[in-house]
Coordinates of C-alpha atoms and ligand atoms in Angstrom, one line a residue:
Chain A
M235 CA -23.3 -75.2 151.6
T236 CA -24.7 -78.5 152.5
S237 CA -28.2 -79.9 153.4
P238 CA -30.6 -77.8 151.5
K239 CA -34.1 -77.8 152.7
Q240 CA -35.8 -80.8 151.0
H241 CA -39.4 -80.9 150.3
S242 CA -41.1 -84.3 149.9
Q243 CA -40.0 -86.2 146.8
G244 CA -40.7 -89.3 144.9
Q245 CA -44.4 -89.5 145.1
H246 CA -46.2 -89.3 141.7
R247 CA -49.2 -87.0 141.9
L248 CA -51.7 -88.4 139.4
V249 CA -54.6 -86.0 140.4
Q250 CA -54.7 -83.2 137.9
S251 CA -56.3 -79.9 138.4
K252 CA -59.3 -79.5 136.3
V253 CA -59.6 -75.8 136.8
V254 CA -57.3 -73.6 134.8
P255 CA -55.9 -71.1 137.3
K256 CA -55.4 -67.5 136.5
L257 CA -51.8 -66.5 136.0
K258 CA -51.8 -64.6 139.2
D259 CA -53.2 -67.5 141.3
L260 CA -50.9 -70.0 139.7
Q261 CA -47.8 -67.7 140.6
N262 CA -49.1 -67.3 144.1
I263 CA -49.5 -71.1 144.5
F264 CA -46.0 -71.6 143.2
K265 CA -44.7 -69.0 145.5
Q266 CA -46.5 -70.6 148.5
Y267 CA -44.6 -73.8 147.7
L268 CA -41.2 -72.1 147.5
M269 CA -41.7 -70.1 150.6
H270 CA -43.8 -72.4 152.8
G271 CA -43.6 -75.9 151.2
D272 CA -47.3 -75.8 150.4
S273 CA -47.7 -78.6 147.8
A274 CA -50.9 -77.4 146.1
I275 CA -48.7 -76.4 143.1
A276 CA -48.0 -80.1 142.3
T277 CA -51.5 -80.7 140.7
H278 CA -50.6 -78.0 138.1
I279 CA -47.3 -79.7 137.1
V280 CA -46.8 -82.4 134.7
S281 CA -45.1 -85.7 135.8
T282 CA -43.1 -87.7 133.3
K283 CA -42.1 -91.3 133.6
T284 CA -38.5 -90.4 134.4
F285 CA -39.1 -87.5 136.6
A286 CA -42.1 -86.9 138.9
N287 CA -43.6 -83.5 139.4
D288 CA -42.4 -83.5 143.1
A289 CA -38.8 -84.0 142.1
R290 CA -39.0 -81.4 139.4
L291 CA -40.5 -78.9 141.7
A292 CA -37.8 -79.8 144.3
I293 CA -35.2 -78.2 141.9
Y294 CA -36.9 -74.9 142.4
S295 CA -37.4 -74.9 146.1
N296 CA -33.8 -76.2 146.7
A297 CA -32.5 -73.4 144.4
Y298 CA -34.6 -70.8 146.1
Y299 CA -33.0 -71.4 149.6
A300 CA -29.5 -72.2 148.2
R301 CA -29.4 -69.0 146.1
L302 CA -30.4 -66.8 149.0
A303 CA -28.1 -68.6 151.4
E304 CA -25.2 -68.1 148.9
S305 CA -25.9 -64.4 149.0
L306 CA -26.0 -64.4 152.7
E307 CA -22.8 -66.3 152.9
K308 CA -21.0 -63.7 150.8
D309 CA -22.4 -60.9 152.9
Y310 CA -21.7 -62.5 156.3
T311 CA -18.6 -64.7 155.7
S312 CA -17.5 -64.3 159.3
I313 CA -20.7 -65.5 160.7
S314 CA -20.8 -68.5 158.3
V315 CA -17.3 -69.5 159.2
L316 CA -17.9 -69.2 163.0
L317 CA -21.1 -71.2 162.8
G318 CA -20.0 -73.8 160.2
D319 CA -21.8 -74.8 157.1
N320 CA -24.8 -76.7 158.5
A321 CA -25.7 -74.2 161.3
F322 CA -25.2 -71.3 158.9
Y323 CA -27.6 -72.9 156.3
Q324 CA -30.1 -73.4 159.0
L325 CA -29.8 -69.8 160.0
C326 CA -30.1 -68.8 156.3
E327 CA -33.4 -70.8 156.0
R328 CA -34.9 -69.2 159.1
Y329 CA -33.7 -65.8 158.1
T330 CA -35.3 -66.3 154.6
D331 CA -38.5 -67.3 156.2
T332 CA -38.6 -64.3 158.5
F333 CA -37.3 -61.7 155.9
P334 CA -38.2 -62.8 152.4
S335 CA -36.6 -60.7 149.7
K336 CA -38.6 -57.6 148.8
N337 CA -36.0 -56.0 146.5
P338 CA -35.2 -56.8 142.9
S339 CA -31.6 -56.8 143.8
L340 CA -29.9 -59.3 146.1
R341 CA -27.8 -56.6 147.4
W342 CA -30.4 -55.7 149.9
F343 CA -31.4 -59.2 150.9
G344 CA -29.2 -59.3 154.0
Q345 CA -30.2 -55.9 155.4
H346 CA -32.2 -57.4 158.3
M347 CA -29.4 -59.7 159.7
V348 CA -28.4 -57.5 162.7
D349 CA -32.1 -57.3 163.6
F350 CA -32.6 -61.0 163.1
L351 CA -29.6 -62.1 165.1
S352 CA -30.4 -59.8 168.1
R353 CA -34.0 -61.0 168.3
T354 CA -33.8 -64.7 167.4
S355 CA -32.8 -67.5 169.7
P356 CA -30.4 -69.2 169.9
Y357 CA -28.4 -66.5 168.0
N358 CA -29.2 -63.7 170.4
E359 CA -27.4 -65.8 173.2
S360 CA -24.2 -65.1 171.3
P361 CA -24.3 -61.4 171.0
Y362 CA -21.0 -61.2 169.2
L363 CA -22.8 -62.7 166.1
A364 CA -25.1 -59.6 165.8
E365 CA -22.1 -57.3 166.5
L366 CA -20.1 -59.1 163.6
A367 CA -23.2 -58.6 161.4
V368 CA -23.1 -54.8 162.1
L369 CA -19.5 -54.9 161.0
E370 CA -20.0 -57.0 157.9
W371 CA -23.2 -54.9 156.8
A372 CA -21.0 -51.8 157.4
F373 CA -18.6 -53.0 154.9
I374 CA -21.3 -53.8 152.3
T375 CA -22.9 -50.4 152.6
A376 CA -19.6 -48.5 152.6
F377 CA -18.4 -50.4 149.5
D378 CA -21.2 -49.0 147.3
A379 CA -22.0 -45.8 149.1
P380 CA -22.4 -42.7 146.9
N381 CA -19.2 -41.2 145.4
A382 CA -18.2 -37.8 146.6
V383 CA -15.4 -35.4 146.3
V384 CA -12.8 -35.6 149.2
A385 CA -11.3 -32.5 151.0
T386 CA -7.6 -32.6 151.4
E387 CA -5.2 -31.0 153.9
L388 CA -4.5 -28.4 151.3
D389 CA -8.1 -27.3 151.5
A390 CA -7.7 -27.0 155.2
A391 CA -4.5 -25.1 154.9
Q392 CA -6.3 -22.4 152.9
I393 CA -8.9 -21.6 155.6
P394 CA -8.1 -18.3 157.3
A395 CA -7.6 -18.5 161.0
G396 CA -10.5 -16.4 161.8
K397 CA -12.9 -18.7 159.9
W398 CA -12.0 -21.9 161.9
P399 CA -14.4 -21.5 164.8
E400 CA -17.4 -21.5 162.5
L401 CA -16.1 -24.1 160.0
T402 CA -18.5 -27.0 159.4
I403 CA -17.4 -30.4 158.2
K404 CA -19.1 -32.8 155.9
L405 CA -18.2 -36.5 156.3
H406 CA -17.7 -38.8 153.3
P407 CA -21.0 -40.6 152.5
S408 CA -19.4 -43.9 153.1
I409 CA -18.6 -43.3 156.8
R410 CA -20.3 -45.4 159.4
W411 CA -19.2 -46.1 162.9
F412 CA -20.5 -48.2 165.8
K413 CA -19.9 -49.5 169.3
Y414 CA -19.2 -53.1 170.2
Q415 CA -18.3 -55.1 173.3
W416 CA -16.9 -58.3 171.8
N417 CA -13.5 -58.9 170.1
I418 CA -15.3 -58.7 166.7
L419 CA -12.2 -57.2 164.8
P420 CA -9.9 -60.1 165.5
L421 CA -12.8 -62.5 164.8
W422 CA -13.4 -60.8 161.5
R423 CA -9.8 -60.9 160.5
A424 CA -9.3 -64.5 161.4
T425 CA -12.4 -65.7 159.6
N426 CA -11.6 -63.7 156.4
E427 CA -8.1 -65.0 155.9
I428 CA -8.0 -66.8 152.6
N429 CA -6.8 -70.0 154.1
H430 CA -8.3 -69.6 157.5
D431 CA -7.6 -72.5 159.9
A432 CA -10.9 -73.2 161.7
A433 CA -9.0 -74.5 164.7
K434 CA -7.0 -71.3 165.1
I435 CA -9.8 -68.8 164.8
A436 CA -9.9 -66.5 167.8
V437 CA -12.4 -67.4 170.5
P438 CA -15.3 -64.9 171.0
K439 CA -14.7 -62.9 174.1
L440 CA -16.1 -60.0 175.9
L441 CA -13.7 -57.0 175.8
D442 CA -12.8 -55.1 179.0
T443 CA -14.2 -51.8 177.8
T444 CA -16.7 -50.9 174.9
E445 CA -14.9 -50.0 171.7
Q446 CA -15.9 -48.1 168.6
C447 CA -15.0 -48.9 165.0
V448 CA -15.2 -46.7 161.8
V449 CA -15.7 -48.2 158.4
W450 CA -15.3 -46.0 155.3
R451 CA -14.2 -46.1 151.6
K452 CA -10.9 -44.7 150.7
G453 CA -10.8 -44.6 146.8
L454 CA -12.4 -47.8 145.8
S455 CA -11.3 -49.9 148.8
T456 CA -13.2 -50.3 152.1
Q457 CA -11.3 -49.5 155.3
Y458 CA -11.8 -50.0 158.9
R459 CA -10.1 -49.2 162.3
T460 CA -10.8 -48.6 165.9
L461 CA -11.7 -45.1 167.0
D462 CA -10.1 -43.4 169.9
Q463 CA -12.5 -41.9 172.4
D464 CA -11.9 -38.3 171.3
E465 CA -12.3 -39.2 167.7
A466 CA -15.6 -40.8 168.4
K467 CA -16.7 -37.7 170.2
L468 CA -15.7 -35.5 167.3
L469 CA -17.6 -37.9 164.8
L470 CA -20.7 -37.5 166.8
C471 CA -20.5 -33.8 167.1
I472 CA -20.0 -33.4 163.3
A473 CA -22.9 -35.8 162.7
E474 CA -25.1 -33.6 164.9
G475 CA -24.0 -30.5 162.8
G476 CA -21.5 -29.0 165.2
N477 CA -18.9 -26.6 163.9
F478 CA -15.3 -26.5 164.8
S479 CA -15.6 -24.6 168.0
Q480 CA -18.3 -27.1 169.1
M481 CA -15.9 -29.9 168.3
C482 CA -13.3 -28.4 170.6
E483 CA -15.9 -28.2 173.4
A484 CA -16.8 -31.8 172.8
L485 CA -13.2 -32.7 173.7
V486 CA -13.4 -31.1 177.1
G487 CA -12.5 -33.6 179.7
L488 CA -10.5 -35.7 177.2
V489 CA -7.6 -33.2 176.7
D490 CA -5.8 -32.0 179.9
D491 CA -4.9 -28.5 178.8
P492 CA -7.9 -26.6 177.6
N493 CA -5.5 -24.4 175.4
Q494 CA -4.7 -27.6 173.5
L495 CA -8.3 -28.3 172.5
P496 CA -8.2 -26.7 169.1
M497 CA -4.8 -28.3 168.4
R498 CA -6.1 -31.7 169.3
A499 CA -9.3 -31.3 167.2
A500 CA -7.3 -30.0 164.2
S501 CA -4.8 -32.8 164.4
I502 CA -7.7 -35.4 164.3
L503 CA -9.2 -33.5 161.4
K504 CA -6.0 -33.7 159.6
S505 CA -5.7 -37.4 160.0
W506 CA -9.2 -37.8 158.6
L507 CA -8.5 -35.5 155.7
S508 CA -5.5 -37.7 154.7
N509 CA -7.7 -40.8 154.9
E510 CA -10.3 -39.3 152.6
M511 CA -13.0 -39.4 155.4
I512 CA -14.1 -35.9 154.7
S513 CA -15.8 -34.6 151.7
H514 CA -16.2 -31.0 152.4
L515 CA -15.0 -28.1 154.7
A516 CA -17.6 -25.3 154.6
M517 CA -16.8 -21.7 155.9
T518 CA -19.7 -19.4 156.7
E519 CA -20.1 -16.5 154.3
E520 CA -19.1 -13.0 155.3
Chain B
M78 CA -14.5 -60.0 113.9
T79 CA -12.3 -58.4 111.3
D80 CA -12.8 -54.8 112.2
K81 CA -13.4 -54.2 115.8
H82 CA -13.1 -50.6 115.7
A83 CA -15.5 -50.0 113.0
I84 CA -18.0 -51.7 115.2
K85 CA -17.1 -49.6 118.2
N86 CA -17.8 -46.5 116.2
T87 CA -21.3 -47.6 115.3
I88 CA -22.3 -48.4 118.9
T89 CA -22.7 -44.9 120.2
T90 CA -26.2 -44.8 118.8
P91 CA -28.0 -46.6 121.6
N92 CA -31.3 -47.5 119.8
V93 CA -31.4 -50.7 117.9
N94 CA -34.6 -49.7 116.0
L95 CA -35.0 -52.9 114.2
S96 CA -38.0 -53.4 112.1
P97 CA -38.7 -57.1 111.7
G98 CA -37.7 -58.3 108.2
E99 CA -34.9 -55.7 108.0
H100 CA -32.2 -58.0 109.5
S101 CA -29.5 -56.4 107.4
T102 CA -29.7 -53.5 109.9
R103 CA -29.3 -55.8 112.9
Q104 CA -26.0 -55.2 114.6
F105 CA -23.6 -57.9 114.7
L106 CA -21.3 -57.1 117.6
G107 CA -19.1 -60.2 117.4
Y108 CA -18.2 -62.4 120.2
G109 CA -18.5 -61.3 123.8
L110 CA -18.3 -62.2 127.4
G111 CA -20.1 -61.4 130.6
L112 CA -18.5 -58.6 132.7
R113 CA -17.7 -60.2 136.0
T114 CA -15.9 -58.7 139.1
D115 CA -13.2 -61.4 138.9
Y116 CA -12.0 -60.1 135.7
Y117 CA -12.3 -56.3 136.1
D118 CA -8.6 -55.6 136.4
I119 CA -7.4 -57.8 133.7
I120 CA -10.0 -56.4 131.3
L121 CA -9.1 -52.8 132.2
N122 CA -5.4 -53.4 132.2
E123 CA -4.9 -55.8 129.3
S124 CA -7.7 -54.8 126.9
P125 CA -8.2 -58.6 126.0
D126 CA -9.6 -59.4 122.6
V127 CA -13.3 -59.6 123.4
D128 CA -15.6 -57.7 120.9
W129 CA -18.1 -56.6 123.6
F130 CA -19.3 -57.3 127.2
E131 CA -22.7 -58.0 128.7
V132 CA -23.4 -56.5 132.1
I133 CA -25.9 -57.7 134.6
S134 CA -28.0 -54.6 135.1
E135 CA -29.0 -55.2 138.8
N136 CA -25.3 -55.3 139.8
Y137 CA -24.8 -51.6 138.8
M138 CA -28.0 -50.3 140.4
V139 CA -25.8 -48.7 143.3
K140 CA -24.8 -45.3 144.2
G141 CA -21.1 -45.4 143.8
G142 CA -17.9 -47.3 144.5
K143 CA -16.0 -50.0 142.7
A144 CA -18.7 -51.6 140.4
L145 CA -19.6 -48.3 138.7
Y146 CA -15.9 -47.3 138.6
Y147 CA -15.0 -50.4 136.6
L148 CA -18.2 -50.2 134.5
D149 CA -17.5 -46.7 133.3
A150 CA -13.8 -47.4 132.7
I151 CA -14.3 -50.6 130.8
R152 CA -17.3 -49.0 128.8
E153 CA -14.7 -46.5 127.4
N154 CA -13.0 -49.4 125.7
Y155 CA -15.8 -51.8 124.8
P156 CA -19.3 -52.0 123.5
M157 CA -21.8 -53.2 126.1
V158 CA -25.2 -54.7 126.3
M159 CA -27.4 -54.8 129.4
H160 CA -28.9 -57.9 130.7
G161 CA -31.4 -57.9 133.6
V162 CA -32.7 -60.7 135.9
S163 CA -35.4 -59.0 137.8
L164 CA -37.8 -57.3 135.4
S165 CA -40.3 -60.1 136.0
I166 CA -42.0 -59.4 132.7
G167 CA -44.3 -62.4 133.2
G168 CA -45.1 -61.4 136.8
T169 CA -48.6 -60.3 137.9
D170 CA -47.6 -57.6 140.3
V171 CA -47.7 -54.1 138.7
L172 CA -44.4 -53.3 137.0
D173 CA -41.8 -52.0 139.5
I174 CA -41.5 -48.4 138.6
D175 CA -38.6 -47.8 140.9
Y176 CA -36.7 -50.6 139.2
L177 CA -37.6 -49.3 135.7
K178 CA -36.2 -45.9 136.6
Q179 CA -33.0 -47.4 137.8
L180 CA -32.9 -49.4 134.6
K181 CA -33.4 -46.3 132.5
A182 CA -30.7 -44.3 134.4
L183 CA -28.3 -47.2 133.7
V184 CA -29.3 -47.2 130.0
E185 CA -28.4 -43.5 129.9
R186 CA -25.1 -44.1 131.7
I187 CA -24.0 -47.1 129.7
E188 CA -25.6 -46.4 126.3
P189 CA -25.8 -50.1 125.6
C190 CA -26.3 -51.6 122.1
W191 CA -29.5 -53.2 123.6
V192 CA -31.2 -54.2 126.8
S193 CA -32.6 -57.7 127.6
D194 CA -34.3 -59.7 130.4
H195 CA -35.9 -63.1 130.7
L196 CA -39.2 -64.4 129.5
C197 CA -40.3 -65.5 133.0
W198 CA -41.6 -64.2 136.3
T199 CA -39.3 -63.6 139.3
G200 CA -41.7 -62.6 142.1
Q201 CA -45.2 -62.3 143.3
G202 CA -47.1 -60.4 145.8
G203 CA -44.1 -58.1 146.6
H204 CA -41.7 -61.0 147.2
N205 CA -38.7 -61.5 145.0
L206 CA -37.8 -65.1 144.4
H207 CA -34.5 -64.3 142.6
D208 CA -35.1 -67.2 140.2
L209 CA -36.3 -67.4 136.6
M210 CA -39.7 -68.9 137.1
P211 CA -41.3 -70.5 134.0
L212 CA -44.6 -69.3 132.6
P213 CA -47.5 -71.5 131.3
Y214 CA -47.7 -71.4 127.6
N215 CA -51.2 -70.2 127.0
R216 CA -53.1 -67.2 125.5
E217 CA -53.6 -65.5 128.8
A218 CA -49.8 -65.4 129.4
I219 CA -49.1 -64.3 125.8
S220 CA -51.3 -61.2 126.1
H221 CA -50.3 -60.5 129.6
V222 CA -46.6 -60.5 128.8
A223 CA -46.9 -58.7 125.4
Q224 CA -48.8 -55.9 127.1
R225 CA -46.1 -55.5 129.7
V226 CA -43.2 -55.6 127.2
Q227 CA -44.9 -52.7 125.5
Q228 CA -45.1 -50.7 128.7
V229 CA -41.4 -51.3 129.3
Q230 CA -40.6 -50.5 125.7
D231 CA -42.6 -47.2 126.0
F232 CA -40.9 -46.3 129.2
L233 CA -37.4 -47.0 127.9
G234 CA -38.1 -45.6 124.5
R235 CA -36.6 -48.6 122.8
Q236 CA -37.2 -52.2 122.0
I237 CA -36.0 -54.8 124.4
L238 CA -34.9 -58.5 124.0
L239 CA -36.4 -61.3 125.8
E240 CA -34.5 -64.5 126.6
N241 CA -35.8 -68.0 126.8
V242 CA -35.1 -69.6 130.3
S243 CA -34.2 -73.1 131.2
S244 CA -37.0 -75.0 132.9
Y245 CA -37.5 -78.1 134.9
I246 CA -41.3 -78.2 135.1
S247 CA -44.1 -77.8 132.6
Y248 CA -47.6 -76.8 133.5
Q249 CA -50.7 -79.0 133.0
H250 CA -52.5 -76.0 131.4
S251 CA -49.9 -75.1 128.8
E252 CA -51.5 -75.0 125.3
M253 CA -48.6 -74.9 123.0
S254 CA -44.8 -75.5 122.7
E255 CA -42.4 -73.1 124.3
W256 CA -41.2 -71.9 120.9
D257 CA -44.8 -71.1 119.8
F258 CA -45.4 -69.3 123.0
Y259 CA -42.1 -67.3 122.8
S260 CA -42.7 -66.4 119.1
A261 CA -46.2 -65.3 119.9
V262 CA -45.0 -63.1 122.7
V263 CA -42.3 -61.3 120.7
E264 CA -44.6 -60.9 117.7
E265 CA -47.5 -59.5 119.7
A266 CA -45.1 -57.3 121.9
D267 CA -43.0 -56.3 118.9
C268 CA -39.8 -56.9 120.8
L269 CA -36.6 -58.9 120.0
M270 CA -35.1 -62.2 121.0
L271 CA -32.1 -63.2 122.9
L272 CA -31.8 -67.0 122.3
D273 CA -30.0 -68.9 124.9
I274 CA -28.6 -71.9 123.1
N275 CA -27.8 -73.8 126.3
N276 CA -31.3 -73.1 127.8
I277 CA -32.8 -74.5 124.6
Y278 CA -30.7 -77.6 125.1
V279 CA -31.4 -77.9 128.7
S280 CA -35.2 -77.6 128.3
S281 CA -35.2 -80.0 125.3
K282 CA -33.7 -82.6 127.5
N283 CA -35.9 -81.9 130.5
H284 CA -39.1 -81.9 128.4
H285 CA -38.2 -84.3 125.6
F286 CA -38.5 -82.1 122.6
D287 CA -36.2 -81.6 119.5
A288 CA -34.0 -78.6 120.0
L289 CA -34.0 -78.1 116.2
D290 CA -37.7 -77.8 116.1
Y291 CA -37.3 -74.9 118.6
L292 CA -34.6 -73.1 116.4
N293 CA -36.9 -73.6 113.3
G294 CA -40.0 -72.4 115.1
V295 CA -38.9 -68.8 116.1
P296 CA -39.0 -65.8 113.8
E297 CA -35.5 -65.5 112.4
Q298 CA -35.5 -61.7 111.9
R299 CA -36.2 -61.0 115.7
V300 CA -33.1 -62.9 116.9
C301 CA -30.4 -60.3 117.9
Q302 CA -28.2 -62.3 120.4
F303 CA -27.2 -65.7 121.5
H304 CA -26.1 -66.9 124.9
L305 CA -23.9 -69.9 125.4
A306 CA -23.2 -71.4 128.8
G307 CA -22.4 -74.6 130.7
H308 CA -24.8 -76.9 132.4
E309 CA -24.9 -79.9 134.7
D310 CA -26.3 -83.1 133.4
N311 CA -27.6 -85.2 136.3
G312 CA -28.9 -88.0 134.0
G313 CA -32.6 -87.6 134.9
I314 CA -32.6 -83.8 134.6
V315 CA -30.2 -81.2 133.2
V316 CA -29.7 -78.1 135.2
D317 CA -28.6 -74.7 133.9
T318 CA -25.6 -73.8 136.2
H319 CA -23.3 -71.5 134.3
D320 CA -20.4 -73.2 136.2
H321 CA -19.0 -75.4 133.5
P322 CA -17.5 -74.8 130.0
V323 CA -20.0 -75.0 127.1
A324 CA -20.8 -78.7 126.5
D325 CA -20.3 -80.4 123.1
P326 CA -24.1 -80.9 122.3
V327 CA -24.5 -77.2 122.9
W328 CA -21.7 -76.2 120.6
R329 CA -23.3 -78.5 117.9
L330 CA -26.7 -76.7 118.6
Y331 CA -24.9 -73.3 118.2
E332 CA -23.6 -74.4 114.9
S333 CA -27.2 -75.3 113.8
A334 CA -28.3 -72.0 115.1
L335 CA -25.8 -70.1 113.1
R336 CA -26.8 -72.0 110.0
R337 CA -30.4 -71.0 110.5
F338 CA -30.0 -67.4 111.6
G339 CA -26.7 -66.2 110.1
P340 CA -24.3 -64.0 112.2
V341 CA -25.7 -63.2 115.5
S342 CA -23.8 -61.6 118.4
T343 CA -22.8 -64.3 120.7
M344 CA -21.6 -64.4 124.3
I345 CA -20.6 -66.9 126.9
E346 CA -22.1 -66.7 130.3
R347 CA -20.0 -68.0 133.2
D348 CA -21.2 -67.1 136.7
D349 CA -19.7 -69.7 139.1
R350 CA -16.5 -71.6 139.6
M351 CA -14.7 -68.8 137.6
P352 CA -11.8 -70.1 135.6
P353 CA -8.8 -68.1 134.7
F354 CA -9.7 -65.4 132.1
C355 CA -7.6 -67.0 129.5
E356 CA -9.7 -70.1 129.6
L357 CA -12.9 -68.1 128.8
L358 CA -10.9 -66.4 126.0
D359 CA -10.2 -69.9 124.6
E360 CA -13.8 -70.9 124.9
L361 CA -14.7 -67.7 123.1
Q362 CA -12.3 -68.5 120.4
Q363 CA -14.1 -71.9 120.0
A364 CA -17.3 -69.8 119.3
R365 CA -15.4 -67.7 116.8
D366 CA -14.0 -70.7 115.0
I367 CA -17.5 -72.2 114.7
G368 CA -18.7 -68.9 113.4
Q369 CA -15.9 -68.8 110.9
M370 CA -16.6 -72.3 109.8
V371 CA -20.3 -71.9 109.4
L372 CA -20.4 -68.3 108.1
G373 CA -17.1 -68.0 106.3
T374 CA -15.8 -64.5 106.1
V375 CA -19.2 -62.9 105.7
A376 CA -19.3 -62.2 109.4
K377 CA -21.4 -59.0 109.5
R378 CA -25.0 -58.2 109.1
Ligands
LIG1219 FE1 -28.8 -66.9 129.3

């Protein structure tokens, strides 16, 4: 990270505040300095011969932006690589000013990035940035999503044929999926290679058709892949509470032979089971 | 550490329950390191010779996944203490009850030997600054912090440790030295102390005081843990960075601290420019060697 936001330095402030501020007011004044560069705090800070109060205070304001930028850089590595250090640092400063942290854990600090990038110029003129942010935030939220048991193909095999139509499916809590129009997957891969070569990073480009990507956690590791159109339909159907026969209906139009609908739905389900994307298969009671 | 397993057996009781003055009951855990993601696998697979680990509480305030998996697995093999960075005990917003609930849940999960945070404020007006902001050293701040520590201790049902932070500024309206302030807070709150030896050194350079006056000025019986860490000396000012090995003057100050306080559980904090794990083990050995030299074989309280 380069060029941290510098507040004015080097001027001794000899005026002391005569009034002792209440702790709450003092903290508010200090915060206003960190967040908005308001220099009122300086009159409450001691200057020494070797180091003036402004320079002392600057350590805190530089650290404020640098620490938050570091957190955003970890969360949004692709975006930081695509923009380069300086432009990304600038983005971080603007983001920090727009969405200052309100959570005790830095884990949540980047949660408004998609919103920020889609609404703020010049970033919203490059829509692939917001799409990449969706992907990168999905990785973060899948990574520490709640643990859950996973259903297996063996569980599916034990379901009597007559129970299948009413079968409901519970997805693993780490699953999230989304649509995108830019080549964000190649972009993400190129920018996340350990020794990525900036010159060789794929150029952002619009896809011929909209794609969908699913992100989830298998064991401890986060996974992602593109979704086929029929898979995407099924995921949506399940998310809306649909049972197996409704899943089959959701595939109408995507499978040529209507008799093949249950087979197709079951085979997709099977691949999800083997990938630990399903946490529960529920039969209705007799 | 001569008998690591004996200590492991004693740590299942989570409460420290220290009465000031009875320092013979204070647990000496030996020499520890911070639990950091870079070293999860090596710690789990190779069971390195580290007596205990300190975990950053906020990193485990999550629902599931890798962090909790390693936390639980490594806890099976090592004593742990919890160290927070966002309690904002010196803050003026009401205590964050949501945060405290998460902290308590984690205490129940980990059963740490103790729980610590910093004597500072970390936010105001609903904003989190994610930095350890210094307090003015005056009466108002002492009663304010002490009263909040008591609330936290009541909520958690145990004493907590407060750590001194590095600072780069001092307030016009401070009325006393940092160590007098720190001592007054822990006495009034009846809590314990985590002395960061590096922070004492850093602040002594930045505010031109004698670090030994600091060591001599705090109540001996309340000191339960030491931190050691690296800093960056920029000439004019010294910054607490945790990205370097422990510096020589800090080792010397550690030696003085051991002479004054006797055996105190010690750990090295490293948070950036992470070296190979074996380098941290070597550094920890340096702490052990100093402990051995100063304390001889009497290494347990
Ligand atoms: Fe520390």
